[in-house]
Short mmCIF file of C-alpha atoms and ligand atoms in Angstrom, two decimals:
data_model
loop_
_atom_site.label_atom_id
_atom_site.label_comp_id
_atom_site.label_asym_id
_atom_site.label_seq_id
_atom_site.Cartn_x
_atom_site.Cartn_y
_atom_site.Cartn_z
CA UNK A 546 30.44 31.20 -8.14
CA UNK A 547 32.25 27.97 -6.74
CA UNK A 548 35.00 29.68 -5.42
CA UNK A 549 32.10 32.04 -3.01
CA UNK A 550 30.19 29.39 -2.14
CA UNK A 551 32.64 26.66 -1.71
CA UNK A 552 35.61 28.38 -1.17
CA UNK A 553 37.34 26.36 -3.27
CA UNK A 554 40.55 27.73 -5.09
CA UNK A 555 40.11 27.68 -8.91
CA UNK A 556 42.60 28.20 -11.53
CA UNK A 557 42.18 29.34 -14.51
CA UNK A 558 45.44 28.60 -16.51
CA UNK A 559 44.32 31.11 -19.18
CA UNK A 560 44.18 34.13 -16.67
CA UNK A 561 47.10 33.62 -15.11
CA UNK A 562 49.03 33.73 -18.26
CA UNK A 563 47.27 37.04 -19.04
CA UNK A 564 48.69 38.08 -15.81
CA UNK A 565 52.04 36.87 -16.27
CA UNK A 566 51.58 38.82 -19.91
CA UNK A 567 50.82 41.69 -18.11
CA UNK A 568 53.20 42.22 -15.67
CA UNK A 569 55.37 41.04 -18.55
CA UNK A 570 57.18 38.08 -17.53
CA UNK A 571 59.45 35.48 -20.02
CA UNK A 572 56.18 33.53 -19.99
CA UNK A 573 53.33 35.91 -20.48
CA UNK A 574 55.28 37.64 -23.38
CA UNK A 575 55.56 34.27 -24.83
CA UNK A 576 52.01 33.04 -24.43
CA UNK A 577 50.57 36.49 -25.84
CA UNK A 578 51.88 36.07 -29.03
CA UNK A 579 50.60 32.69 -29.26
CA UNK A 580 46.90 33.80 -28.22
CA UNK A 581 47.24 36.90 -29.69
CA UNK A 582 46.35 34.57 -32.62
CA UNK A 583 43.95 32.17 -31.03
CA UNK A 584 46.56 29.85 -31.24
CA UNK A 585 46.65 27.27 -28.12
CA UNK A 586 49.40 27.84 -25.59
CA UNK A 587 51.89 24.28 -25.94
CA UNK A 588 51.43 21.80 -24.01
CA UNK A 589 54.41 21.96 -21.78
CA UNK A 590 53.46 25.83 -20.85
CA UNK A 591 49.84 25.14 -19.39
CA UNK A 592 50.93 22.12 -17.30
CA UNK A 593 53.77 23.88 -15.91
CA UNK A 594 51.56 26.79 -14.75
CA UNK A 595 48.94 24.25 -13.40
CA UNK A 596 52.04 22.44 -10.80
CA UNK A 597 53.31 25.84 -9.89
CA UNK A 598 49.67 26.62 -8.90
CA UNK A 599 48.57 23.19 -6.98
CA UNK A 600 51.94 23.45 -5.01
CA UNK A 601 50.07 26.31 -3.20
CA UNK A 602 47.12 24.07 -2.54
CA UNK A 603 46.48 21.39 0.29
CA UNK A 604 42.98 20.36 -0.03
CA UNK A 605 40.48 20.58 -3.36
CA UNK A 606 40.66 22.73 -6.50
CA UNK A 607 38.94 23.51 -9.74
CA UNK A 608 40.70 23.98 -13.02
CA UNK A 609 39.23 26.34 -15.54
CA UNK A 610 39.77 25.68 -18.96
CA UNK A 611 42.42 22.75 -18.93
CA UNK A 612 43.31 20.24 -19.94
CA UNK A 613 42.31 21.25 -23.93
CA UNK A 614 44.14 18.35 -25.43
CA UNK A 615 44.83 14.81 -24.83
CA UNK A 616 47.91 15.31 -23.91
CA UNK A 617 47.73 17.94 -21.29
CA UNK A 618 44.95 15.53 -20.06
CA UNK A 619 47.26 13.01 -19.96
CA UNK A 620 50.24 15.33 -18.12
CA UNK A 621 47.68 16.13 -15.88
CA UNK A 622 46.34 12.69 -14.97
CA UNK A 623 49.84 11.64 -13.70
CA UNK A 624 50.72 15.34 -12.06
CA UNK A 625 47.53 14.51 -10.02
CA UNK A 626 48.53 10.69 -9.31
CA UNK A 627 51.88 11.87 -7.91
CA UNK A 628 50.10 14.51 -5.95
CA UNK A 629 47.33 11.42 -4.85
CA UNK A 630 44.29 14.00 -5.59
CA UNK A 631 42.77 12.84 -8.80
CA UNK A 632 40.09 14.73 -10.80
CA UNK A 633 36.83 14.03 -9.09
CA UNK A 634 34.05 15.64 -11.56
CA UNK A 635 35.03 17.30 -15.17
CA UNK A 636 32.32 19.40 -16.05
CA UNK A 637 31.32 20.54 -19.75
CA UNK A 638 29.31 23.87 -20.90
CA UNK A 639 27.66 22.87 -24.28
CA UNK A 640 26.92 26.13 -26.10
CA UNK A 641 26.33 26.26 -30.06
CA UNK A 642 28.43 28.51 -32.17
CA UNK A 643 25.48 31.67 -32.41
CA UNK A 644 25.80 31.76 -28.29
CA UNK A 645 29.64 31.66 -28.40
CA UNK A 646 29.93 34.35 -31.16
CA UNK A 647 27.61 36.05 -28.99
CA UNK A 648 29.81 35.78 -25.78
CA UNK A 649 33.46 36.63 -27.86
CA UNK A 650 31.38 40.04 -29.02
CA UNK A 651 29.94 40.96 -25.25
CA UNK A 652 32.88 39.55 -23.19
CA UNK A 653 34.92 42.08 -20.85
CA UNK A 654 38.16 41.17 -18.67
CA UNK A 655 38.97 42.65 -15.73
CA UNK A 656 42.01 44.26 -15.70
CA UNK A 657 42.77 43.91 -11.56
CA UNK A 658 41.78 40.54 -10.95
CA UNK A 659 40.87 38.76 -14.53
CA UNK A 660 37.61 37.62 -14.05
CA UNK A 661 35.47 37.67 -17.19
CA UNK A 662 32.13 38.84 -17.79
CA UNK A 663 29.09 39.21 -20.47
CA UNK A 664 27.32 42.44 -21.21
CA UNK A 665 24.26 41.62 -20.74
CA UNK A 666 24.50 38.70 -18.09
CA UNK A 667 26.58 40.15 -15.37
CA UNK A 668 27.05 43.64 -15.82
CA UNK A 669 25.03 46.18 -18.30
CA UNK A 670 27.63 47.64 -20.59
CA UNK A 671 31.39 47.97 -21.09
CA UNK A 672 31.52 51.18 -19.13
CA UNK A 673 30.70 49.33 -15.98
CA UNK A 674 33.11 48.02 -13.43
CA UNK A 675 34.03 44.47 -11.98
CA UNK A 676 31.43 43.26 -10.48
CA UNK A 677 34.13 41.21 -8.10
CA UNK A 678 36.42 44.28 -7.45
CA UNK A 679 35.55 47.27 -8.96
CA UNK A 680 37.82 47.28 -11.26
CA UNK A 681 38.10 48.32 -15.07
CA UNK A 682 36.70 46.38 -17.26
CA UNK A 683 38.24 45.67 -20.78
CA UNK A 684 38.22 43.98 -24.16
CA UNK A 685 40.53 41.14 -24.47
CA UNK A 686 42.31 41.69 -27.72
CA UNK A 687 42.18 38.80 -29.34
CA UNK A 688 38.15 38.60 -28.82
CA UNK A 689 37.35 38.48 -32.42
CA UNK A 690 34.73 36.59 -34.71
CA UNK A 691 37.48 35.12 -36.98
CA UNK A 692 39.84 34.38 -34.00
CA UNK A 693 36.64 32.28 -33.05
CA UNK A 694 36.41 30.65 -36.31
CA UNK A 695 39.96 29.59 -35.54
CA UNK A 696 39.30 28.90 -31.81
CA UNK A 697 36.48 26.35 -33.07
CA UNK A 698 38.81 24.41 -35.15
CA UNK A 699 41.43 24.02 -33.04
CA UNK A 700 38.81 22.91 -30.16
CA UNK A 701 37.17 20.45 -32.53
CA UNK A 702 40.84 19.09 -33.08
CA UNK A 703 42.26 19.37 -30.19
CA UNK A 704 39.34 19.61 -27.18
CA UNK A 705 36.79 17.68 -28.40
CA UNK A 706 38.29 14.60 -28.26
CA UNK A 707 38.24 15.32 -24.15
CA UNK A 708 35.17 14.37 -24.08
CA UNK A 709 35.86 10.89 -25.15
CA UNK A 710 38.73 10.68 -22.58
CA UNK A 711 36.58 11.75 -19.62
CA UNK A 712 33.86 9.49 -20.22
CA UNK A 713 35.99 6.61 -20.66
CA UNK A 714 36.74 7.56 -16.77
CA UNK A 715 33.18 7.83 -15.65
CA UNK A 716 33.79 11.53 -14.62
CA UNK A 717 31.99 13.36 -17.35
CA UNK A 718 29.30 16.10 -16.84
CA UNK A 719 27.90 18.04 -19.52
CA UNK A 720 25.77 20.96 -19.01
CA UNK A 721 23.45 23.15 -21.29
CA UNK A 722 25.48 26.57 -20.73
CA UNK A 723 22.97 28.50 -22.69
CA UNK A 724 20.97 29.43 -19.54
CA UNK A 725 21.48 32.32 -17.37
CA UNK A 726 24.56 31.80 -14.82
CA UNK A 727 21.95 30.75 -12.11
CA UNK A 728 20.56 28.37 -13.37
CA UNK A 729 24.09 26.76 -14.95
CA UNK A 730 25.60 27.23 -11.64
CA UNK A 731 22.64 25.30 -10.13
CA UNK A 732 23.30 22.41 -12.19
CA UNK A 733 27.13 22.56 -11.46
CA UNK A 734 25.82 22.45 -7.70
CA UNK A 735 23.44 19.74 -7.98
CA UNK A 736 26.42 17.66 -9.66
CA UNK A 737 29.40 18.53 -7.22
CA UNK A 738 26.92 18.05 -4.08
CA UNK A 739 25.95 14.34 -5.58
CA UNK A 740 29.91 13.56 -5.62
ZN1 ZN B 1899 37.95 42.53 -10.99
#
């Protein structure tokens, strides 16, 4: 929704490894077998995704799920000082663990161009198509309650203490994501339009 109304480039460090796992590069073999397990991609492998993405990119960006530890946020913070375009708003969905088990159950991946959806909030069931490009939609295959379960721990380890980090730098945003994508989206607006 920012990218079509801002035209802003986002990148979502998560889908392009799916990609990469797809067309089965070095590094998408690599990073499905750590996911595969709801384990978190190192370190080292996000960031270098995130440069070889930005070096495409003149003018402003979002990044979709990263950093998710300290010290990506901290990789990331100096990629962005060399680069002189520092992180202007970081924006946080709250959602409690019922919504998220929720979301892992109804959530769909497009195979063409990875965008993810909810049955029930963007399309109406897992027969339909990509609402983006028409194409088929799929389960992601680690989309499981207990690779949840594992997903939360390693976010309350690992992610969690991003919060901390961000507000320390005044750029912190949090947003009730348990509303329908309008009315989240709306919120996300009203911040980035008060930057
Ligand atoms: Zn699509």
């Amino acid at each position: 929704m920012i990218r079509s109304k801002y035209g802003i480039p986002v990148a979502s460090p998560g889908a392009i490894l799916r990609e990469e796992s797809l067309a089965g590069t070095e590094l998408g073999i690599a990073a499905e077998a750590l996911t595969r397990h709801g384990k978190l991609v190192p370190d080292s492998m996000v960031l270098q995704v995130v440069e070889h993405w930005l070096e495409k990119i003149d003018d402003g960006f979002v990044l979709d799920g990263v950093p998710r530890t300290l010290g990506q946020a901290t990789d990331l913070e100096s990629l962005l000082k060399k680069r002189s375009t520092p992180l202007e708003v970081v924006i946080a969905l709250d959602a409690d663990l019922p919504t998220l088990q929720k979301r892992v159950i109804n959530r769909l991946i497009c195979q063409s161009c990875g965008q993810s959806f909810s049955v029930g909030l963007h399309v109406v069931s897992s027969q339909s198509v990509c609402p983006n490009c028409g194409g088929k939609l799929g389960r992601r295959g680690d989309d499981t309650l207990e690779t949840l379960e594992f997903r939360m721990r390693e976010y309350l380890e690992k992610t969690a203490p991003l919060i901390g980090f961000y507000e320390n730098r005044g750029l912190l945003h949090r947003i009730d994501s348990q509303e329908t994508p309008e009315s989240v989206f709306g919120a996300v607006v009203k911040i980035l339009e008060a930057e």
